[in-house]
């Protein structure tokens, strides 16, 4: 890959990340729901439910999982030697499953936003979906982003997707 192509790719990636960050700030309404958090370091399980928010996290020895819900549903599970993170806000659903030195981070913000990430081999994965969007990463095939503003970057497969609808 030429140095000009690398610079252009870096600029595009930076712009996408900045745009998604701005969309998150704009899409996140003032939270009136009771936030919940679930942290599962080492071999442990955590769960928490309120009238509008829920989370669950499960991990094995040598791993950690965390899930946070603010008027949303977040679930994370970390198998051997892995990290899993799920964050759901304002009606979103985030799911993150990890194993084998992977580190998926699922962020779903807004009504109908769904992110489902699976880490199966070494590498980080980031998936962000806003109102009505769906992001899916299985760690083997090409990530998919549909239905609205969404982004995924998968360093397990060195692939990603972007939806701006």
mmCIF file with all atom_site columns, C-alpha atoms in Angstrom:
data_model
loop_
_atom_site.group_PDB
_atom_site.id
_atom_site.type_symbol
_atom_site.label_atom_id
_atom_site.label_alt_id
_atom_site.label_comp_id
_atom_site.label_asym_id
_atom_site.label_entity_id
_atom_site.label_seq_id
_atom_site.pdbx_PDB_ins_code
_atom_site.Cartn_x
_atom_site.Cartn_y
_atom_site.Cartn_z
_atom_site.occupancy
_atom_site.B_iso_or_equiv
_atom_site.pdbx_formal_charge
_atom_site.auth_seq_id
_atom_site.auth_comp_id
_atom_site.auth_asym_id
_atom_site.auth_atom_id
_atom_site.pdbx_PDB_model_num
ATOM 1   C CA . UNK A 1 1   ? 0.000   0.000   0.000  1.00 0.00 ? 1   UNK A CA 1
ATOM 2   C CA . UNK A 1 2   ? 1.456   3.385   -0.974 1.00 0.00 ? 2   UNK A CA 1
ATOM 3   C CA . UNK A 1 3   ? 2.068   6.056   1.638  1.00 0.00 ? 3   UNK A CA 1
ATOM 4   C CA . UNK A 1 4   ? -0.486  8.325   -0.070 1.00 0.00 ? 4   UNK A CA 1
ATOM 5   C CA . UNK A 1 5   ? -3.105  5.562   0.122  1.00 0.00 ? 5   UNK A CA 1
ATOM 6   C CA . UNK A 1 6   ? -2.283  4.972   3.815  1.00 0.00 ? 6   UNK A CA 1
ATOM 7   C CA . UNK A 1 7   ? -2.643  8.699   4.575  1.00 0.00 ? 7   UNK A CA 1
ATOM 8   C CA . UNK A 1 8   ? -5.957  8.861   2.711  1.00 0.00 ? 8   UNK A CA 1
ATOM 9   C CA . UNK A 1 9   ? -7.212  5.764   4.578  1.00 0.00 ? 9   UNK A CA 1
ATOM 10  C CA . UNK A 1 10  ? -6.169  7.301   7.906  1.00 0.00 ? 10  UNK A CA 1
ATOM 11  C CA . UNK A 1 11  ? -7.966  10.557  7.049  1.00 0.00 ? 11  UNK A CA 1
ATOM 12  C CA . UNK A 1 12  ? -11.138 8.731   6.058  1.00 0.00 ? 12  UNK A CA 1
ATOM 13  C CA . UNK A 1 13  ? -11.017 6.588   9.214  1.00 0.00 ? 13  UNK A CA 1
ATOM 14  C CA . UNK A 1 14  ? -10.471 9.697   11.382 1.00 0.00 ? 14  UNK A CA 1
ATOM 15  C CA . UNK A 1 15  ? -13.406 11.442  9.720  1.00 0.00 ? 15  UNK A CA 1
ATOM 16  C CA . UNK A 1 16  ? -15.672 8.430   10.211 1.00 0.00 ? 16  UNK A CA 1
ATOM 17  C CA . UNK A 1 17  ? -14.751 8.139   13.894 1.00 0.00 ? 17  UNK A CA 1
ATOM 18  C CA . UNK A 1 18  ? -15.304 11.884  14.437 1.00 0.00 ? 18  UNK A CA 1
ATOM 19  C CA . UNK A 1 19  ? -18.652 11.732  12.620 1.00 0.00 ? 19  UNK A CA 1
ATOM 20  C CA . UNK A 1 20  ? -19.838 8.719   14.606 1.00 0.00 ? 20  UNK A CA 1
ATOM 21  C CA . UNK A 1 21  ? -18.751 10.423  17.847 1.00 0.00 ? 21  UNK A CA 1
ATOM 22  C CA . UNK A 1 22  ? -20.777 13.495  16.892 1.00 0.00 ? 22  UNK A CA 1
ATOM 23  C CA . UNK A 1 23  ? -23.791 11.339  16.041 1.00 0.00 ? 23  UNK A CA 1
ATOM 24  C CA . UNK A 1 24  ? -23.565 9.679   19.447 1.00 0.00 ? 24  UNK A CA 1
ATOM 25  C CA . UNK A 1 25  ? -23.605 13.031  21.208 1.00 0.00 ? 25  UNK A CA 1
ATOM 26  C CA . UNK A 1 26  ? -26.554 14.249  19.115 1.00 0.00 ? 26  UNK A CA 1
ATOM 27  C CA . UNK A 1 27  ? -28.508 10.975  19.357 1.00 0.00 ? 27  UNK A CA 1
ATOM 28  C CA . UNK A 1 28  ? -28.124 10.594  23.127 1.00 0.00 ? 28  UNK A CA 1
ATOM 29  C CA . UNK A 1 29  ? -31.035 12.327  24.847 1.00 0.00 ? 29  UNK A CA 1
ATOM 30  C CA . UNK A 1 30  ? -30.834 13.482  28.426 1.00 0.00 ? 30  UNK A CA 1
ATOM 31  C CA . UNK A 1 31  ? -30.996 10.323  30.481 1.00 0.00 ? 31  UNK A CA 1
ATOM 32  C CA . UNK A 1 32  ? -33.935 10.048  32.873 1.00 0.00 ? 32  UNK A CA 1
ATOM 33  C CA . UNK A 1 33  ? -33.726 6.277   33.191 1.00 0.00 ? 33  UNK A CA 1
ATOM 34  C CA . UNK A 1 34  ? -31.925 4.576   36.029 1.00 0.00 ? 34  UNK A CA 1
ATOM 35  C CA . UNK A 1 35  ? -28.567 3.376   34.666 1.00 0.00 ? 35  UNK A CA 1
ATOM 36  C CA . UNK A 1 36  ? -27.375 -0.139  35.457 1.00 0.00 ? 36  UNK A CA 1
ATOM 37  C CA . UNK A 1 37  ? -23.905 -1.611  35.353 1.00 0.00 ? 37  UNK A CA 1
ATOM 38  C CA . UNK A 1 38  ? -22.609 -5.163  35.366 1.00 0.00 ? 38  UNK A CA 1
ATOM 39  C CA . UNK A 1 39  ? -18.932 -5.938  35.813 1.00 0.00 ? 39  UNK A CA 1
ATOM 40  C CA . UNK A 1 40  ? -17.569 -9.470  35.772 1.00 0.00 ? 40  UNK A CA 1
ATOM 41  C CA . UNK A 1 41  ? -13.805 -9.667  36.319 1.00 0.00 ? 41  UNK A CA 1
ATOM 42  C CA . UNK A 1 42  ? -12.270 -13.138 36.436 1.00 0.00 ? 42  UNK A CA 1
ATOM 43  C CA . UNK A 1 43  ? -14.653 -16.053 36.872 1.00 0.00 ? 43  UNK A CA 1
ATOM 44  C CA . UNK A 1 44  ? -17.866 -14.254 37.782 1.00 0.00 ? 44  UNK A CA 1
ATOM 45  C CA . UNK A 1 45  ? -21.365 -13.263 36.721 1.00 0.00 ? 45  UNK A CA 1
ATOM 46  C CA . UNK A 1 46  ? -23.309 -10.040 37.271 1.00 0.00 ? 46  UNK A CA 1
ATOM 47  C CA . UNK A 1 47  ? -26.820 -8.948  36.412 1.00 0.00 ? 47  UNK A CA 1
ATOM 48  C CA . UNK A 1 48  ? -28.932 -5.885  37.064 1.00 0.00 ? 48  UNK A CA 1
ATOM 49  C CA . UNK A 1 49  ? -32.448 -4.866  36.003 1.00 0.00 ? 49  UNK A CA 1
ATOM 50  C CA . UNK A 1 50  ? -34.567 -1.756  36.581 1.00 0.00 ? 50  UNK A CA 1
ATOM 51  C CA . UNK A 1 51  ? -37.884 -0.778  35.052 1.00 0.00 ? 51  UNK A CA 1
ATOM 52  C CA . UNK A 1 52  ? -36.172 0.611   31.902 1.00 0.00 ? 52  UNK A CA 1
ATOM 53  C CA . UNK A 1 53  ? -32.590 -0.704  31.881 1.00 0.00 ? 53  UNK A CA 1
ATOM 54  C CA . UNK A 1 54  ? -30.902 -4.079  32.062 1.00 0.00 ? 54  UNK A CA 1
ATOM 55  C CA . UNK A 1 55  ? -27.454 -5.632  31.848 1.00 0.00 ? 55  UNK A CA 1
ATOM 56  C CA . UNK A 1 56  ? -25.662 -8.925  32.330 1.00 0.00 ? 56  UNK A CA 1
ATOM 57  C CA . UNK A 1 57  ? -21.993 -9.882  32.242 1.00 0.00 ? 57  UNK A CA 1
ATOM 58  C CA . UNK A 1 58  ? -20.286 -13.270 32.508 1.00 0.00 ? 58  UNK A CA 1
ATOM 59  C CA . UNK A 1 59  ? -16.603 -14.149 32.399 1.00 0.00 ? 59  UNK A CA 1
ATOM 60  C CA . UNK A 1 60  ? -14.174 -16.993 33.021 1.00 0.00 ? 60  UNK A CA 1
ATOM 61  C CA . UNK A 1 61  ? -10.776 -16.964 34.730 1.00 0.00 ? 61  UNK A CA 1
ATOM 62  C CA . UNK A 1 62  ? -8.289  -14.758 32.904 1.00 0.00 ? 62  UNK A CA 1
ATOM 63  C CA . UNK A 1 63  ? -10.970 -12.627 31.260 1.00 0.00 ? 63  UNK A CA 1
ATOM 64  C CA . UNK A 1 64  ? -13.335 -9.743  32.014 1.00 0.00 ? 64  UNK A CA 1
ATOM 65  C CA . UNK A 1 65  ? -16.754 -8.617  30.837 1.00 0.00 ? 65  UNK A CA 1
ATOM 66  C CA . UNK A 1 66  ? -18.689 -5.394  31.438 1.00 0.00 ? 66  UNK A CA 1
ATOM 67  C CA . UNK A 1 67  ? -22.134 -4.215  30.373 1.00 0.00 ? 67  UNK A CA 1
ATOM 68  C CA . UNK A 1 68  ? -23.861 -0.877  30.957 1.00 0.00 ? 68  UNK A CA 1
ATOM 69  C CA . UNK A 1 69  ? -27.485 -0.004  30.238 1.00 0.00 ? 69  UNK A CA 1
ATOM 70  C CA . UNK A 1 70  ? -29.201 3.383   30.376 1.00 0.00 ? 70  UNK A CA 1
ATOM 71  C CA . UNK A 1 71  ? -32.759 2.829   29.159 1.00 0.00 ? 71  UNK A CA 1
ATOM 72  C CA . UNK A 1 72  ? -31.364 -0.044  27.092 1.00 0.00 ? 72  UNK A CA 1
ATOM 73  C CA . UNK A 1 73  ? -30.277 -3.684  27.239 1.00 0.00 ? 73  UNK A CA 1
ATOM 74  C CA . UNK A 1 74  ? -26.590 -4.690  27.339 1.00 0.00 ? 74  UNK A CA 1
ATOM 75  C CA . UNK A 1 75  ? -25.098 -8.193  27.538 1.00 0.00 ? 75  UNK A CA 1
ATOM 76  C CA . UNK A 1 76  ? -21.454 -9.259  27.542 1.00 0.00 ? 76  UNK A CA 1
ATOM 77  C CA . UNK A 1 77  ? -19.689 -12.614 27.884 1.00 0.00 ? 77  UNK A CA 1
ATOM 78  C CA . UNK A 1 78  ? -15.947 -13.215 27.941 1.00 0.00 ? 78  UNK A CA 1
ATOM 79  C CA . UNK A 1 79  ? -14.435 -16.649 27.498 1.00 0.00 ? 79  UNK A CA 1
ATOM 80  C CA . UNK A 1 80  ? -10.794 -17.586 28.096 1.00 0.00 ? 80  UNK A CA 1
ATOM 81  C CA . UNK A 1 81  ? -8.256  -14.758 27.694 1.00 0.00 ? 81  UNK A CA 1
ATOM 82  C CA . UNK A 1 82  ? -10.737 -12.173 26.388 1.00 0.00 ? 82  UNK A CA 1
ATOM 83  C CA . UNK A 1 83  ? -12.427 -8.846  27.125 1.00 0.00 ? 83  UNK A CA 1
ATOM 84  C CA . UNK A 1 84  ? -16.059 -8.019  26.261 1.00 0.00 ? 84  UNK A CA 1
ATOM 85  C CA . UNK A 1 85  ? -17.864 -4.671  26.549 1.00 0.00 ? 85  UNK A CA 1
ATOM 86  C CA . UNK A 1 86  ? -21.498 -3.760  25.801 1.00 0.00 ? 86  UNK A CA 1
ATOM 87  C CA . UNK A 1 87  ? -23.115 -0.328  26.217 1.00 0.00 ? 87  UNK A CA 1
ATOM 88  C CA . UNK A 1 88  ? -26.792 0.324   25.422 1.00 0.00 ? 88  UNK A CA 1
ATOM 89  C CA . UNK A 1 89  ? -28.635 3.638   25.725 1.00 0.00 ? 89  UNK A CA 1
ATOM 90  C CA . UNK A 1 90  ? -32.028 5.139   24.887 1.00 0.00 ? 90  UNK A CA 1
ATOM 91  C CA . UNK A 1 91  ? -33.712 1.967   23.617 1.00 0.00 ? 91  UNK A CA 1
ATOM 92  C CA . UNK A 1 92  ? -30.656 0.256   22.129 1.00 0.00 ? 92  UNK A CA 1
ATOM 93  C CA . UNK A 1 93  ? -29.547 -3.365  22.480 1.00 0.00 ? 93  UNK A CA 1
ATOM 94  C CA . UNK A 1 94  ? -25.826 -4.231  22.667 1.00 0.00 ? 94  UNK A CA 1
ATOM 95  C CA . UNK A 1 95  ? -24.327 -7.744  22.795 1.00 0.00 ? 95  UNK A CA 1
ATOM 96  C CA . UNK A 1 96  ? -20.652 -8.623  22.988 1.00 0.00 ? 96  UNK A CA 1
ATOM 97  C CA . UNK A 1 97  ? -19.121 -12.124 23.119 1.00 0.00 ? 97  UNK A CA 1
ATOM 98  C CA . UNK A 1 98  ? -15.371 -12.709 23.294 1.00 0.00 ? 98  UNK A CA 1
ATOM 99  C CA . UNK A 1 99  ? -12.813 -15.514 23.431 1.00 0.00 ? 99  UNK A CA 1
ATOM 100 C CA . UNK A 1 100 ? -9.227  -16.252 22.335 1.00 0.00 ? 100 UNK A CA 1
ATOM 101 C CA . UNK A 1 101 ? -7.559  -12.853 22.992 1.00 0.00 ? 101 UNK A CA 1
ATOM 102 C CA . UNK A 1 102 ? -10.365 -10.871 21.342 1.00 0.00 ? 102 UNK A CA 1
ATOM 103 C CA . UNK A 1 103 ? -11.864 -7.599  22.563 1.00 0.00 ? 103 UNK A CA 1
ATOM 104 C CA . UNK A 1 104 ? -15.224 -6.605  21.067 1.00 0.00 ? 104 UNK A CA 1
ATOM 105 C CA . UNK A 1 105 ? -16.904 -3.355  22.184 1.00 0.00 ? 105 UNK A CA 1
ATOM 106 C CA . UNK A 1 106 ? -20.601 -2.992  21.246 1.00 0.00 ? 106 UNK A CA 1
ATOM 107 C CA . UNK A 1 107 ? -22.339 0.407   21.531 1.00 0.00 ? 107 UNK A CA 1
ATOM 108 C CA . UNK A 1 108 ? -26.041 0.814   20.684 1.00 0.00 ? 108 UNK A CA 1
ATOM 109 C CA . UNK A 1 109 ? -27.692 4.220   21.096 1.00 0.00 ? 109 UNK A CA 1
ATOM 110 C CA . UNK A 1 110 ? -31.292 5.015   20.233 1.00 0.00 ? 110 UNK A CA 1
ATOM 111 C CA . UNK A 1 111 ? -34.565 3.220   19.575 1.00 0.00 ? 111 UNK A CA 1
ATOM 112 C CA . UNK A 1 112 ? -34.088 0.065   17.536 1.00 0.00 ? 112 UNK A CA 1
ATOM 113 C CA . UNK A 1 113 ? -30.273 0.303   17.531 1.00 0.00 ? 113 UNK A CA 1
ATOM 114 C CA . UNK A 1 114 ? -28.765 -3.200  17.710 1.00 0.00 ? 114 UNK A CA 1
ATOM 115 C CA . UNK A 1 115 ? -25.123 -4.258  17.864 1.00 0.00 ? 115 UNK A CA 1
ATOM 116 C CA . UNK A 1 116 ? -24.086 -7.930  18.012 1.00 0.00 ? 116 UNK A CA 1
ATOM 117 C CA . UNK A 1 117 ? -20.326 -8.537  18.090 1.00 0.00 ? 117 UNK A CA 1
ATOM 118 C CA . UNK A 1 118 ? -18.445 -11.804 18.409 1.00 0.00 ? 118 UNK A CA 1
ATOM 119 C CA . UNK A 1 119 ? -14.708 -12.052 18.964 1.00 0.00 ? 119 UNK A CA 1
ATOM 120 C CA . UNK A 1 120 ? -13.260 -15.449 18.057 1.00 0.00 ? 120 UNK A CA 1
ATOM 121 C CA . UNK A 1 121 ? -9.583  -14.693 17.441 1.00 0.00 ? 121 UNK A CA 1
ATOM 122 C CA . UNK A 1 122 ? -7.028  -12.085 18.538 1.00 0.00 ? 122 UNK A CA 1
ATOM 123 C CA . UNK A 1 123 ? -8.019  -8.517  17.775 1.00 0.00 ? 123 UNK A CA 1
ATOM 124 C CA . UNK A 1 124 ? -10.192 -5.621  18.765 1.00 0.00 ? 124 UNK A CA 1
ATOM 125 C CA . UNK A 1 125 ? -13.621 -4.972  17.296 1.00 0.00 ? 125 UNK A CA 1
ATOM 126 C CA . UNK A 1 126 ? -15.763 -1.852  17.577 1.00 0.00 ? 126 UNK A CA 1
ATOM 127 C CA . UNK A 1 127 ? -19.414 -1.643  16.555 1.00 0.00 ? 127 UNK A CA 1
ATOM 128 C CA . UNK A 1 128 ? -21.592 1.455   16.936 1.00 0.00 ? 128 UNK A CA 1
ATOM 129 C CA . UNK A 1 129 ? -25.248 1.725   15.889 1.00 0.00 ? 129 UNK A CA 1
ATOM 130 C CA . UNK A 1 130 ? -27.703 4.594   16.306 1.00 0.00 ? 130 UNK A CA 1
ATOM 131 C CA . UNK A 1 131 ? -31.478 4.893   15.788 1.00 0.00 ? 131 UNK A CA 1
ATOM 132 C CA . UNK A 1 132 ? -32.807 1.911   13.829 1.00 0.00 ? 132 UNK A CA 1
ATOM 133 C CA . UNK A 1 133 ? -29.385 0.648   12.721 1.00 0.00 ? 133 UNK A CA 1
ATOM 134 C CA . UNK A 1 134 ? -27.981 -2.868  13.051 1.00 0.00 ? 134 UNK A CA 1
ATOM 135 C CA . UNK A 1 135 ? -24.312 -3.863  13.242 1.00 0.00 ? 135 UNK A CA 1
ATOM 136 C CA . UNK A 1 136 ? -23.195 -7.499  13.156 1.00 0.00 ? 136 UNK A CA 1
ATOM 137 C CA . UNK A 1 137 ? -19.636 -8.832  13.391 1.00 0.00 ? 137 UNK A CA 1
ATOM 138 C CA . UNK A 1 138 ? -18.942 -12.557 13.661 1.00 0.00 ? 138 UNK A CA 1
ATOM 139 C CA . UNK A 1 139 ? -15.129 -12.334 13.655 1.00 0.00 ? 139 UNK A CA 1
ATOM 140 C CA . UNK A 1 140 ? -14.832 -14.484 10.528 1.00 0.00 ? 140 UNK A CA 1
ATOM 141 C CA . UNK A 1 141 ? -16.795 -12.885 7.686  1.00 0.00 ? 141 UNK A CA 1
ATOM 142 C CA . UNK A 1 142 ? -17.416 -9.331  6.555  1.00 0.00 ? 142 UNK A CA 1
ATOM 143 C CA . UNK A 1 143 ? -19.091 -7.058  9.142  1.00 0.00 ? 143 UNK A CA 1
ATOM 144 C CA . UNK A 1 144 ? -22.545 -5.703  8.225  1.00 0.00 ? 144 UNK A CA 1
ATOM 145 C CA . UNK A 1 145 ? -24.042 -2.275  8.940  1.00 0.00 ? 145 UNK A CA 1
ATOM 146 C CA . UNK A 1 146 ? -27.664 -1.663  7.916  1.00 0.00 ? 146 UNK A CA 1
ATOM 147 C CA . UNK A 1 147 ? -30.718 0.464   8.533  1.00 0.00 ? 147 UNK A CA 1
ATOM 148 C CA . UNK A 1 148 ? -29.249 3.747   9.736  1.00 0.00 ? 148 UNK A CA 1
ATOM 149 C CA . UNK A 1 149 ? -26.101 5.467   10.971 1.00 0.00 ? 149 UNK A CA 1
ATOM 150 C CA . UNK A 1 150 ? -23.696 2.674   11.940 1.00 0.00 ? 150 UNK A CA 1
ATOM 151 C CA . UNK A 1 151 ? -20.017 1.760   11.915 1.00 0.00 ? 151 UNK A CA 1
ATOM 152 C CA . UNK A 1 152 ? -17.942 -1.366  12.531 1.00 0.00 ? 152 UNK A CA 1
ATOM 153 C CA . UNK A 1 153 ? -14.203 -1.925  12.490 1.00 0.00 ? 153 UNK A CA 1
ATOM 154 C CA . UNK A 1 154 ? -12.963 -5.496  12.929 1.00 0.00 ? 154 UNK A CA 1
ATOM 155 C CA . UNK A 1 155 ? -9.249  -6.008  13.475 1.00 0.00 ? 155 UNK A CA 1
ATOM 156 C CA . UNK A 1 156 ? -9.786  -9.783  13.536 1.00 0.00 ? 156 UNK A CA 1
ATOM 157 C CA . UNK A 1 157 ? -10.519 -9.760  9.810  1.00 0.00 ? 157 UNK A CA 1
ATOM 158 C CA . UNK A 1 158 ? -9.173  -6.281  8.941  1.00 0.00 ? 158 UNK A CA 1
ATOM 159 C CA . UNK A 1 159 ? -12.605 -5.386  7.541  1.00 0.00 ? 159 UNK A CA 1
ATOM 160 C CA . UNK A 1 160 ? -15.315 -2.908  8.407  1.00 0.00 ? 160 UNK A CA 1
ATOM 161 C CA . UNK A 1 161 ? -18.558 -1.324  7.307  1.00 0.00 ? 161 UNK A CA 1
ATOM 162 C CA . UNK A 1 162 ? -20.302 2.030   7.354  1.00 0.00 ? 162 UNK A CA 1
ATOM 163 C CA . UNK A 1 163 ? -23.966 2.925   6.937  1.00 0.00 ? 163 UNK A CA 1
ATOM 164 C CA . UNK A 1 164 ? -25.023 6.554   6.705  1.00 0.00 ? 164 UNK A CA 1
ATOM 165 C CA . UNK A 1 165 ? -28.753 6.108   6.007  1.00 0.00 ? 165 UNK A CA 1
#
